[in-house]
PDB file of C-alpha atoms in Angstrom:
ATOM      1  CA  MET A  11      -8.735   9.239  -3.754  1.00 86.00           C
ATOM      2  CA  GLN A  12      -8.177   5.786  -3.907  1.00 90.00           C
ATOM      3  CA  ALA A  13     -10.261   5.662  -7.030  1.00 90.00           C
ATOM      4  CA  LEU A  14      -8.455   9.084  -8.263  1.00 93.00           C
ATOM      5  CA  TRP A  15      -5.071   7.695  -7.640  1.00 94.00           C
ATOM      6  CA  ILE A  16      -5.486   4.213  -8.997  1.00 92.00           C
ATOM      7  CA  SER A  17      -7.345   5.772 -11.937  1.00 94.00           C
ATOM      8  CA  LEU A  18      -4.760   7.917 -12.653  1.00 93.00           C
ATOM      9  CA  VAL A  19      -1.722   5.770 -12.890  1.00 92.00           C
ATOM     10  CA  VAL A  20      -3.580   2.818 -14.799  1.00 90.00           C
ATOM     11  CA  ILE A  21      -4.486   5.777 -16.974  1.00 92.00           C
ATOM     12  CA  PHE A  22      -1.276   6.853 -17.186  1.00 92.00           C
ATOM     13  CA  VAL A  23       0.421   3.670 -18.362  1.00 86.00           C
ATOM     14  CA  ALA A  24      -2.070   2.602 -20.739  1.00 83.00           C
ATOM     15  CA  GLU A  25      -1.276   5.804 -22.208  1.00 84.00           C
ATOM     16  CA  LEU A  26       2.175   5.059 -22.853  1.00 80.00           C
ATOM     17  CA  GLY A  27       2.669   4.796 -26.463  1.00 72.00           C
ATOM     18  CA  ASP A  28      -0.845   4.546 -27.057  1.00 75.00           C
ATOM     19  CA  LYS A  29      -2.303   5.475 -30.735  1.00 71.00           C
ATOM     20  CA  SER A  30      -3.749   9.155 -28.939  1.00 77.00           C
ATOM     21  CA  GLN A  31       0.142   9.884 -27.715  1.00 78.00           C
ATOM     22  CA  LEU A  32       1.152   9.850 -31.117  1.00 73.00           C
ATOM     23  CA  MET A  33      -1.613  11.920 -32.415  1.00 76.00           C
ATOM     24  CA  ALA A  34      -0.489  14.470 -29.464  1.00 81.00           C
ATOM     25  CA  LEU A  35       2.827  14.544 -30.894  1.00 75.00           C
ATOM     26  CA  THR A  36       1.925  14.774 -34.214  1.00 71.00           C
ATOM     27  CA  PHE A  37      -0.692  17.971 -33.787  1.00 75.00           C
ATOM     28  CA  ALA A  38       1.981  19.360 -31.213  1.00 75.00           C
ATOM     29  CA  THR A  39       4.801  19.312 -34.354  1.00 69.00           C
ATOM     30  CA  ARG A  40       2.718  21.431 -36.418  1.00 67.00           C
ATOM     31  CA  LEU A  41       0.388  23.764 -33.939  1.00 76.00           C
ATOM     32  CA  LYS A  42       0.864  25.453 -30.918  1.00 82.00           C
ATOM     33  CA  THR A  43       0.858  23.462 -27.794  1.00 85.00           C
ATOM     34  CA  GLY A  44      -1.524  25.003 -25.727  1.00 89.00           C
ATOM     35  CA  PRO A  45      -4.800  24.469 -28.117  1.00 90.00           C
ATOM     36  CA  VAL A  46      -3.283  21.271 -28.418  1.00 88.00           C
ATOM     37  CA  LEU A  47      -3.415  20.522 -24.693  1.00 92.00           C
ATOM     38  CA  ALA A  48      -6.882  21.558 -24.279  1.00 94.00           C
ATOM     39  CA  GLY A  49      -8.466  19.781 -27.023  1.00 93.00           C
ATOM     40  CA  ILE A  50      -7.036  16.895 -25.572  1.00 93.00           C
ATOM     41  CA  THR A  51      -8.399  17.685 -22.144  1.00 96.00           C
ATOM     42  CA  VAL A  52     -12.215  18.141 -22.956  1.00 96.00           C
ATOM     43  CA  ALA A  53     -12.070  15.515 -25.157  1.00 94.00           C
ATOM     44  CA  THR A  54     -10.653  12.868 -23.009  1.00 95.00           C
ATOM     45  CA  ALA A  55     -13.042  14.227 -19.813  1.00 96.00           C
ATOM     46  CA  LEU A  56     -16.055  13.761 -22.096  1.00 96.00           C
ATOM     47  CA  VAL A  57     -15.223   9.970 -23.424  1.00 93.00           C
ATOM     48  CA  HIS A  58     -14.114   9.146 -19.612  1.00 95.00           C
ATOM     49  CA  LEU A  59     -17.031  10.286 -18.433  1.00 96.00           C
ATOM     50  CA  VAL A  60     -19.291   8.641 -20.761  1.00 93.00           C
ATOM     51  CA  SER A  61     -16.645   5.334 -19.423  1.00 92.00           C
ATOM     52  CA  VAL A  62     -17.296   5.711 -15.719  1.00 94.00           C
ATOM     53  CA  GLY A  63     -20.993   5.740 -16.318  1.00 92.00           C
ATOM     54  CA  LEU A  64     -20.699   2.740 -18.614  1.00 90.00           C
ATOM     55  CA  GLY A  65     -18.752   1.113 -15.802  1.00 88.00           C
ATOM     56  CA  ARG A  66     -21.102   2.084 -13.031  1.00 85.00           C
ATOM     57  CA  VAL A  67     -24.016   0.447 -14.980  1.00 87.00           C
ATOM     58  CA  VAL A  68     -21.948  -2.675 -15.469  1.00 81.00           C
ATOM     59  CA  GLY A  69     -20.500  -2.747 -11.965  1.00 77.00           C
ATOM     60  CA  ASP A  70     -24.098  -2.244 -10.433  1.00 78.00           C
ATOM     61  CA  ALA A  71     -25.813  -5.118 -12.578  1.00 80.00           C
ATOM     62  CA  LEU A  72     -23.066  -7.693 -11.577  1.00 73.00           C
ATOM     63  CA  PRO A  73     -21.678  -9.630  -8.510  1.00 75.00           C
ATOM     64  CA  THR A  74     -18.705  -8.404  -7.057  1.00 66.00           C
ATOM     65  CA  THR A  75     -16.785 -11.778  -7.768  1.00 76.00           C
ATOM     66  CA  ALA A  76     -17.811 -11.592 -11.504  1.00 75.00           C
ATOM     67  CA  ILE A  77     -16.532  -7.749 -11.855  1.00 68.00           C
ATOM     68  CA  SER A  78     -13.043  -8.783 -10.292  1.00 70.00           C
ATOM     69  CA  ILE A  79     -12.801 -11.898 -12.812  1.00 81.00           C
ATOM     70  CA  ILE A  80     -13.888 -10.462 -16.024  1.00 78.00           C
ATOM     71  CA  ALA A  81     -11.556  -7.009 -15.029  1.00 72.00           C
ATOM     72  CA  GLY A  82      -8.709  -9.331 -14.624  1.00 78.00           C
ATOM     73  CA  LEU A  83      -9.085 -11.032 -17.946  1.00 84.00           C
ATOM     74  CA  ALA A  84      -9.385  -7.591 -19.349  1.00 75.00           C
ATOM     75  CA  PHE A  85      -6.523  -6.011 -18.012  1.00 72.00           C
ATOM     76  CA  LEU A  86      -4.851  -9.549 -19.158  1.00 84.00           C
ATOM     77  CA  ALA A  87      -5.913  -8.514 -22.776  1.00 81.00           C
ATOM     78  CA  PHE A  88      -4.540  -4.888 -22.231  1.00 68.00           C
ATOM     79  CA  ALA A  89      -1.070  -6.356 -21.695  1.00 77.00           C
ATOM     80  CA  ALA A  90      -1.950  -8.455 -24.863  1.00 81.00           C
ATOM     81  CA  TRP A  91      -3.222  -5.340 -26.717  1.00 74.00           C
ATOM     82  CA  THR A  92      -0.088  -3.196 -25.391  1.00 68.00           C
ATOM     83  CA  LEU A  93       2.351  -5.829 -26.885  1.00 78.00           C
ATOM     84  CA  ARG A  94       0.849  -5.424 -30.452  1.00 76.00           C
ATOM     85  CA  GLY A  95       0.777  -1.773 -30.110  1.00 66.00           C
ATOM     86  CA  ASP A  96      -0.650   0.839 -32.061  1.00 60.00           C
ATOM     87  CA  GLU A  97       0.173   2.997 -34.823  1.00 64.00           C
ATOM     88  CA  LEU A  98      -1.490   6.166 -36.618  1.00 59.00           C
ATOM     89  CA  THR A  99      -3.345   5.132 -40.017  1.00 67.00           C
ATOM     90  CA  GLU A 100      -2.206   6.772 -43.032  1.00 71.00           C
ATOM     91  CA  GLU A 101      -5.447   9.101 -43.225  1.00 69.00           C
ATOM     92  CA  GLU A 102      -4.848   9.576 -39.109  1.00 62.00           C
ATOM     93  CA  LYS A 103      -1.521  11.410 -39.749  1.00 61.00           C
ATOM     94  CA  GLY A 104      -3.243  13.038 -43.152  1.00 63.00           C
ATOM     95  CA  LYS A 105      -5.348  15.117 -40.907  1.00 60.00           C
ATOM     96  CA  ALA A 106      -3.428  15.817 -38.300  1.00 56.00           C
ATOM     97  CA  ALA A 107      -0.756  17.055 -40.843  1.00 55.00           C
ATOM     98  CA  LYS A 108      -3.518  19.079 -42.511  1.00 56.00           C
ATOM     99  CA  THR A 109      -4.952  21.072 -39.474  1.00 53.00           C
ATOM    100  CA  THR A 110      -4.350  24.821 -38.706  1.00 50.00           C
ATOM    101  CA  ARG A 111      -7.011  26.767 -38.384  1.00 55.00           C
ATOM    102  CA  ASN A 112      -8.606  25.663 -34.981  1.00 78.00           C
ATOM    103  CA  ALA A 113      -6.386  23.550 -33.632  1.00 81.00           C
ATOM    104  CA  PHE A 114      -8.787  23.034 -30.469  1.00 88.00           C
ATOM    105  CA  ILE A 115     -11.927  21.512 -31.738  1.00 85.00           C
ATOM    106  CA  ALA A 116      -9.289  19.893 -34.582  1.00 79.00           C
ATOM    107  CA  VAL A 117      -7.404  18.425 -31.768  1.00 83.00           C
ATOM    108  CA  ALA A 118     -10.477  17.900 -29.438  1.00 88.00           C
ATOM    109  CA  VAL A 119     -12.984  16.151 -32.185  1.00 84.00           C
ATOM    110  CA  ALA A 120      -9.927  14.060 -33.539  1.00 80.00           C
ATOM    111  CA  PHE A 121      -8.986  12.999 -30.106  1.00 83.00           C
ATOM    112  CA  PHE A 122     -12.741  12.727 -29.208  1.00 85.00           C
ATOM    113  CA  LEU A 123     -13.274  10.133 -32.230  1.00 79.00           C
ATOM    114  CA  SER A 124     -10.277   7.897 -31.573  1.00 76.00           C
ATOM    115  CA  GLU A 125     -10.675   7.247 -28.157  1.00 81.00           C
ATOM    116  CA  LEU A 126     -14.102   5.451 -28.403  1.00 78.00           C
ATOM    117  CA  GLY A 127     -13.330   2.160 -27.945  1.00 74.00           C
ATOM    118  CA  ASP A 128      -9.996   2.406 -27.285  1.00 78.00           C
ATOM    119  CA  LYS A 129      -8.076   0.610 -24.474  1.00 81.00           C
ATOM    120  CA  THR A 130      -7.808   3.563 -22.538  1.00 86.00           C
ATOM    121  CA  MET A 131     -11.836   4.107 -22.672  1.00 86.00           C
ATOM    122  CA  LEU A 132     -12.052   0.334 -22.077  1.00 85.00           C
ATOM    123  CA  ALA A 133      -9.505   0.770 -18.890  1.00 88.00           C
ATOM    124  CA  THR A 134     -11.580   3.280 -17.655  1.00 92.00           C
ATOM    125  CA  ILE A 135     -14.672   1.733 -17.905  1.00 90.00           C
ATOM    126  CA  THR A 136     -13.285  -1.535 -15.876  1.00 88.00           C
ATOM    127  CA  LEU A 137     -11.746   0.648 -13.560  1.00 91.00           C
ATOM    128  CA  ALA A 138     -15.854   2.653 -12.638  1.00 91.00           C
ATOM    129  CA  THR A 139     -16.805  -1.283 -12.135  1.00 88.00           C
ATOM    130  CA  GLN A 140     -14.765  -1.161  -8.970  1.00 86.00           C
ATOM    131  CA  HIS A 141     -13.891   2.552  -7.673  1.00 89.00           C
ATOM    132  CA  GLY A 142     -16.026   5.599  -7.419  1.00 88.00           C
ATOM    133  CA  TRP A 143     -16.923   7.235 -10.675  1.00 91.00           C
ATOM    134  CA  PHE A 144     -15.729  10.625  -9.930  1.00 95.00           C
ATOM    135  CA  GLY A 145     -12.547   9.639  -8.492  1.00 95.00           C
ATOM    136  CA  THR A 146     -12.190   7.054 -11.349  1.00 95.00           C
ATOM    137  CA  TRP A 147     -13.180   9.839 -14.214  1.00 96.00           C
ATOM    138  CA  VAL A 148     -10.869  12.792 -12.458  1.00 96.00           C
ATOM    139  CA  GLY A 149      -8.150   9.896 -12.157  1.00 96.00           C
ATOM    140  CA  SER A 150      -8.178   8.341 -15.927  1.00 95.00           C
ATOM    141  CA  THR A 151      -8.709  12.035 -17.323  1.00 96.00           C
ATOM    142  CA  VAL A 152      -5.317  13.321 -15.724  1.00 96.00           C
ATOM    143  CA  GLY A 153      -3.207  10.361 -16.309  1.00 95.00           C
ATOM    144  CA  MET A 154      -4.243  10.500 -20.036  1.00 94.00           C
ATOM    145  CA  VAL A 155      -3.921  14.409 -20.562  1.00 95.00           C
ATOM    146  CA  VAL A 156      -0.414  13.480 -18.705  1.00 95.00           C
ATOM    147  CA  ALA A 157       1.069  11.041 -20.605  1.00 92.00           C
ATOM    148  CA  ASP A 158       0.427  12.814 -23.872  1.00 91.00           C
ATOM    149  CA  ALA A 159       1.472  16.082 -22.599  1.00 92.00           C
ATOM    150  CA  LEU A 160       4.954  14.319 -21.800  1.00 88.00           C
ATOM    151  CA  ALA A 161       4.776  12.944 -25.233  1.00 80.00           C
ATOM    152  CA  ILE A 162       4.752  16.360 -26.348  1.00 81.00           C
ATOM    153  CA  LEU A 163       7.049  18.285 -24.100  1.00 83.00           C
ATOM    154  CA  VAL A 164      10.007  14.906 -24.342  1.00 71.00           C
ATOM    155  CA  GLY A 165       9.457  15.109 -28.245  1.00 63.00           C
ATOM    156  CA  ARG A 166       9.434  18.372 -28.651  1.00 65.00           C
ATOM    157  CA  PHE A 167      12.389  18.842 -26.344  1.00 64.00           C
ATOM    158  CA  LEU A 168      14.363  15.626 -27.779  1.00 52.00           C
ATOM    159  CA  GLY A 169      13.145  16.107 -31.428  1.00 48.00           C
ATOM    160  CA  THR A 170      13.167  12.139 -31.413  1.00 52.00           C
ATOM    161  CA  ARG A 171      10.775   9.271 -30.722  1.00 52.00           C
ATOM    162  CA  LEU A 172      10.303   7.869 -27.161  1.00 53.00           C
ATOM    163  CA  PRO A 173      11.798   4.339 -26.766  1.00 64.00           C
ATOM    164  CA  GLU A 174       8.637   2.344 -28.286  1.00 64.00           C
ATOM    165  CA  LYS A 175      10.158  -0.732 -27.359  1.00 72.00           C
ATOM    166  CA  TRP A 176      10.606  -0.191 -23.239  1.00 69.00           C
ATOM    167  CA  ILE A 177       7.421   1.934 -22.853  1.00 64.00           C
ATOM    168  CA  LYS A 178       5.560  -0.939 -24.650  1.00 70.00           C
ATOM    169  CA  TYR A 179       6.635  -3.727 -22.719  1.00 77.00           C
ATOM    170  CA  GLY A 180       6.748  -1.820 -19.184  1.00 70.00           C
ATOM    171  CA  ALA A 181       3.014  -0.732 -20.040  1.00 66.00           C
ATOM    172  CA  ALA A 182       2.076  -4.463 -20.912  1.00 76.00           C
ATOM    173  CA  ALA A 183       3.735  -5.624 -17.560  1.00 79.00           C
ATOM    174  CA  ALA A 184       1.786  -2.998 -15.870  1.00 69.00           C
ATOM    175  CA  PHE A 185      -1.390  -4.442 -17.053  1.00 69.00           C
ATOM    176  CA  ALA A 186      -0.353  -7.729 -16.433  1.00 83.00           C
ATOM    177  CA  VAL A 187       0.397  -7.187 -13.232  1.00 80.00           C
ATOM    178  CA  PHE A 188      -3.416  -5.207 -12.749  1.00 72.00           C
ATOM    179  CA  GLY A 189      -4.808  -8.217 -14.235  1.00 77.00           C
ATOM    180  CA  VAL A 190      -3.247 -10.848 -12.147  1.00 85.00           C
ATOM    181  CA  LEU A 191      -3.888  -9.455  -9.073  1.00 79.00           C
ATOM    182  CA  LEU A 192      -7.721  -8.581  -9.675  1.00 73.00           C
ATOM    183  CA  LEU A 193      -7.903 -12.098 -10.881  1.00 83.00           C
ATOM    184  CA  VAL A 194      -6.589 -13.476  -7.601  1.00 84.00           C
ATOM    185  CA  GLU A 195      -8.111 -11.161  -5.504  1.00 74.00           C
ATOM    186  CA  PRO A 196     -11.201 -13.006  -5.200  1.00 74.00           C
ATOM    187  CA  LEU A 197      -9.510 -16.140  -3.944  1.00 80.00           C
ATOM    188  CA  PHE A 198      -8.575 -13.886  -0.519  1.00 76.00           C
ATOM    189  CA  ALA A 199     -11.744 -12.099  -0.246  1.00 61.00           C
TER     190      ALA A 199
END
């Protein structure tokens, strides 16, 4: 349960203001919410399943102190990455705008490809090095889907964008706190 809750919170925060959240909002402006959320959920579950598999391999191969230091540095890098921000490329905007036929497949494929190597995938790998794979997988998947659903609902309800500046700073601060905690953990072990 601990892995589930930690992963849910960390990935939810990581997804705020992320490119995937912008894609979800873009798809939702042209397509029905149900197929968009279903596509996001399937793509996220698959990417994060691969992520926890990679995380377990790395976690089994390295000593705990090394994993904690690497994870701490990774989370500090995620904080910097979050401050830098993500934007949709013109190609990604075009794909989201043109998609009208099979919304579920289009969204699932777009999200799967956009998540490969994304900070949420890397954060899930990092979390899986220290926590159980199943809880990390479920928590990271739910955290990302909830964050994307929030973007869709708020975007539809308000008709405007979320205040990106505050979301970016909040997410970066959370990553920095997790990074520092992971770096000092070996000192107290």
